[in-house]
Amino acid sequence: MFILLEKEHGSVSSYLTRRILYAFPILIGVNFITFVLFFVVNSPDDMARVHLGNRYVTENSINNWKSERGYDKPLFIALDNSGKKIFTETIFFDKTVRLFTFDFGQSDSGRDISYDISERMWPSLFISLPVLCLGLLFTLSFALLIAFFRGTYIDSSAVILCVSMMSISGLFYIIGGQYLLSKLLQVVPISGFDDGVASIKFLILPILIGVVGGLGHGTRWYRTIFLEEIHRDYVRTARAKGLSEKGVLYLHVLRNALIPIVTGVVALLPSLFLGSLITEAFFGIPGLGSYTIDAIQSQDFAIVRAMVFLGSVLYILGLILTDVAYTVVDPRIRL
Amino acid sequence: MIIKGFRLLLVACLAFLCACSDSGWNNPYPSIEDSENIFYGSFSERPKHLDPVSSYSENEAVFTGQIYEPVLQYHYFERPYRLEPLTSETVPEPIYYGHDRKYLEGDPLAEDVQEVVYRIKIKPGILYQPHPCFALDEKGDHLYHKLPAHEIEGKTKLSDFSSKGTRELIAADYVYQIKRLMHPKLHSPIAGFMTKYIKDLGGFGERLREVSIESGGILDLRAHEFLGAEIVDKYTYEIRLSKKYPQFKYWLAMSFFAPVPWEADAFFGQPGMKEHNLSLDWYPVGTGPYMLIENNPNRRMVLAKNPNYRGELFPGADEDDAASLMPYIDRAHYSLEKESIPSWTKFLQGYYDASGVISDSFDQTIQFNTRGEASLTEDMKSKGINLVTAVRSSISYMGFNMVDPIVGGTSEQSLLLRRAISIAIDYEELISIFANGRGTAAQGPIPPGIFGFVDGEEGINPYVYEWVSNQAKRKNIEVAKDMLFRAGYKNGVNVSTGEPLTLYFDTVSSGPGSKVMLNWYRKQFSKLGIDLVVRATDYNRFQEKVRKGTVQIFSWGWNADYPDPENFFFLLYGPNAKIVSQGENAVNYQSKEFDNLFVRMRSMANSNERQEVINRMLEIVRRDAPWIWGFHPTSYTLSHSWYGNAVPNLMARNTLKYKTIDVSSRSQKRKEWNQPIIWPLVVIGSLIIFALIPAWCVYIARERARLGE
């Protein structure tokens, strides 16, 4: 038994090592594409102009700005140099190496990126985590309820309702929710954010809208999964044993339907940190949602590459976690 | 587990109720602030710079204008705009010197002037805001100027430094800031421009750059002298210009020429400070009526009264009247609102004291009478909201690239083509459709309120308008068609080649929002039979095309830096052409006659003689039509009844100190307007519960039936 566990443990570690090693070329590739895409649209001269302002800017000040931030080097290949300097004396090498040590450095406007991320990550999490947890709770409950009443008018009505809710744009939920609860009924602030307990009144509306907005899609998706499971032999056996319908649904059906649920939920983990652009913009939440977009608009490449890199790392971690979670929810799966 | 969850829910509900104030559940501010003298406003774009050497945008001036004090300011009420002393004793007059430093009396010709001196005497006794950079220890040394690395570690905010100090404003601080314009690491946007005027500034910049390379970027600007600015005594300094430039006085009212204490650079320049986000660009230090106490541009910026502020009399108030000492408001909270709907709703709920008018709610807010005058709708009036309108000192125009072979040049053909298009593009219609009537069609480059603008019949552009029934009326499209025919195009077809005329319009507008306007432009050109091809691109490429002179027709705009016609005419001055000098003459217009008059006009004081020169310049540019003059936007500002002294002053940036808030009136109105309505929520909740009851009954019945089997 001990030998078996050791062997299993060994296979998980080698799997994780392999996946982490695979991550390096992926991250370099993502970074390369980010560089290409960003510099196709924005030249270092354009970046300097945006940062210095468009009025009265001279070539001299543009050159100084580029030189100070290392944008005066060639992008990928420094043909003027020899040996390894052909690759190391470039913007790509210079900026990429630091990313792999998670040293994001300073933004082009001089702010510490790591500090800004750590500050802005929390408001995003304050919204996305409750939305995820409450959303899961409600969608799973509704889906189980609908699965229980499968084939009845309740099922049909619920499906119609879900499809209708899925068809409505997320923006409508936000604007409609703000109009109804903040403007008409005046029960919560329409936008804003605060620290500590005072933040609760600002979080109610975005969380409520996040949960309601995802209800249609989630319920429909989980209902399909549960209906697939509900006709299996083990369910029939459980019922035959005299287990209550509640017990059948929660103990057997839900447990066996966990793989697609876990896949969907773990894949969402990166977006919990990275926030939602529209929600944060409409509710004035100082999260990470608009950080990248603001950086793209202000052509702050330091932030763009840091956020893309962080996003890639989180997605890779999310996918690894998904694989590991499979083994937890279904012991038959081996890594 | 369920009980635990219920308890948590109960705690959350209690916390929510505690967080809600008496004035309304939807109050975004703590209830403790209800009775405080706080201004509440919003901003949609985060300020990039708060260091006066690099701050230039209007959204930054909302903050820097209240914190920094240049020597001059604009009179709050007087129009046309007039400069008055702020920290200086008087508005400095230029002293002119000719060859061999011979004093020149009166208003000499620009070519005779070799040096201009502005001698500025500042008021004594002005103190800086409390700031750690001034903090002293028992020995009188600066407490935080030579901090070891471990003491900076962990400090990320200014409030992490417990001691603060202040000191008196002296002339050396103004000189120090002028030197900072050339600091190689600060990248002041006006550095290059000012080297043309301030004596030795360019050379000083070069010397600093060399020293900076040798010293690894650490510079003590006090140790480096330059001829352009010198300290005369503790309260007096001189700025020396190398040529006559009467508009320089306006720059003295901008934050670029506000004082910065050397202690601020010594404090923020220490190794490790920048890495901890501690910089003057984030934590400004000034002598103004307010100081920035919270800088979180992703959420909120807070200004508080500077406790060391000397107090300034309200314009026209008696000197003995202590109650007239400004500022009146204790704090100003500006919240980030990226979307207009929440911002507008908060204004209507009384949670913002002032607001612009959003396009979506324009019709519910503004109505026009038969004379075209704007007023508030009855709904707005019933809430006591006030409307203030003012034509902005800016222009939105359409430019013809004057080096383009078809629309550019000075040939009769291109001249007639440009004039015909100028008539065809109906800017009155554009203002009505796309700006909700918020604008005035331009007759030339100078906006109303700026010296040189002429109102009435004398002020119209006779090439595009005629004076009918006491107002300017755009000429008939048939006149434009006739002009086009004389230009060699019959109904938009080249008479000699038989090819239809196709013109290219470069724009950064794209997407569904801009499509309507671009179609409108096409329609205007099609009135003459001209096919307009829209070349939409991103802003970088657009700017590149303008720099290289590869655009044909484009739209652009200009906001005045200062209220002088020079600041608009220089956009058409030949040596400023984009393709010549990368200047601000984006259409690359060249006219020797205009240029000569411009050189003369820019060095003249406002007088009838200057107006005559301006009139001649206007005639030239209207005749040559390098721009379609477009329109001057009108700003519409709404404010609540409790917000006092809301006068439009589009030049002054330090206007917060004049404003007042009637706190009790605001508190009462907020309560009145924000009573929560709960019954619909109770009804919805009950409906959900009632809907679940049959489901529950069915479940129970099924379970019983199954167990019975």
Short mmCIF file of C-alpha atoms in Angstrom, two decimals, chain A residues 135-145 219 222 226 250 254 261:
data_model
loop_
_atom_site.label_atom_id
_atom_site.label_comp_id
_atom_site.label_asym_id
_atom_site.label_seq_id
_atom_site.Cartn_x
_atom_site.Cartn_y
_atom_site.Cartn_z
CA GLY A 135 -23.73 31.74 -8.54
CA LEU A 136 -22.68 28.10 -8.16
CA LEU A 137 -24.97 27.61 -5.18
CA PHE A 138 -28.01 29.03 -6.96
CA THR A 139 -27.40 27.56 -10.40
CA LEU A 140 -26.71 24.08 -9.02
CA SER A 141 -29.78 24.26 -6.77
CA PHE A 142 -32.03 25.46 -9.57
CA ALA A 143 -30.60 22.92 -11.99
CA LEU A 144 -31.22 20.10 -9.52
CA LEU A 145 -34.73 21.40 -8.88
CA THR A 219 -28.82 26.51 -14.79
CA TYR A 222 -25.99 22.05 -15.24
CA PHE A 226 -27.77 16.30 -14.34
CA TYR A 250 -27.25 15.55 -3.74
CA LEU A 254 -24.26 15.89 -8.02
CA ILE A 261 -18.55 21.39 -13.06
#
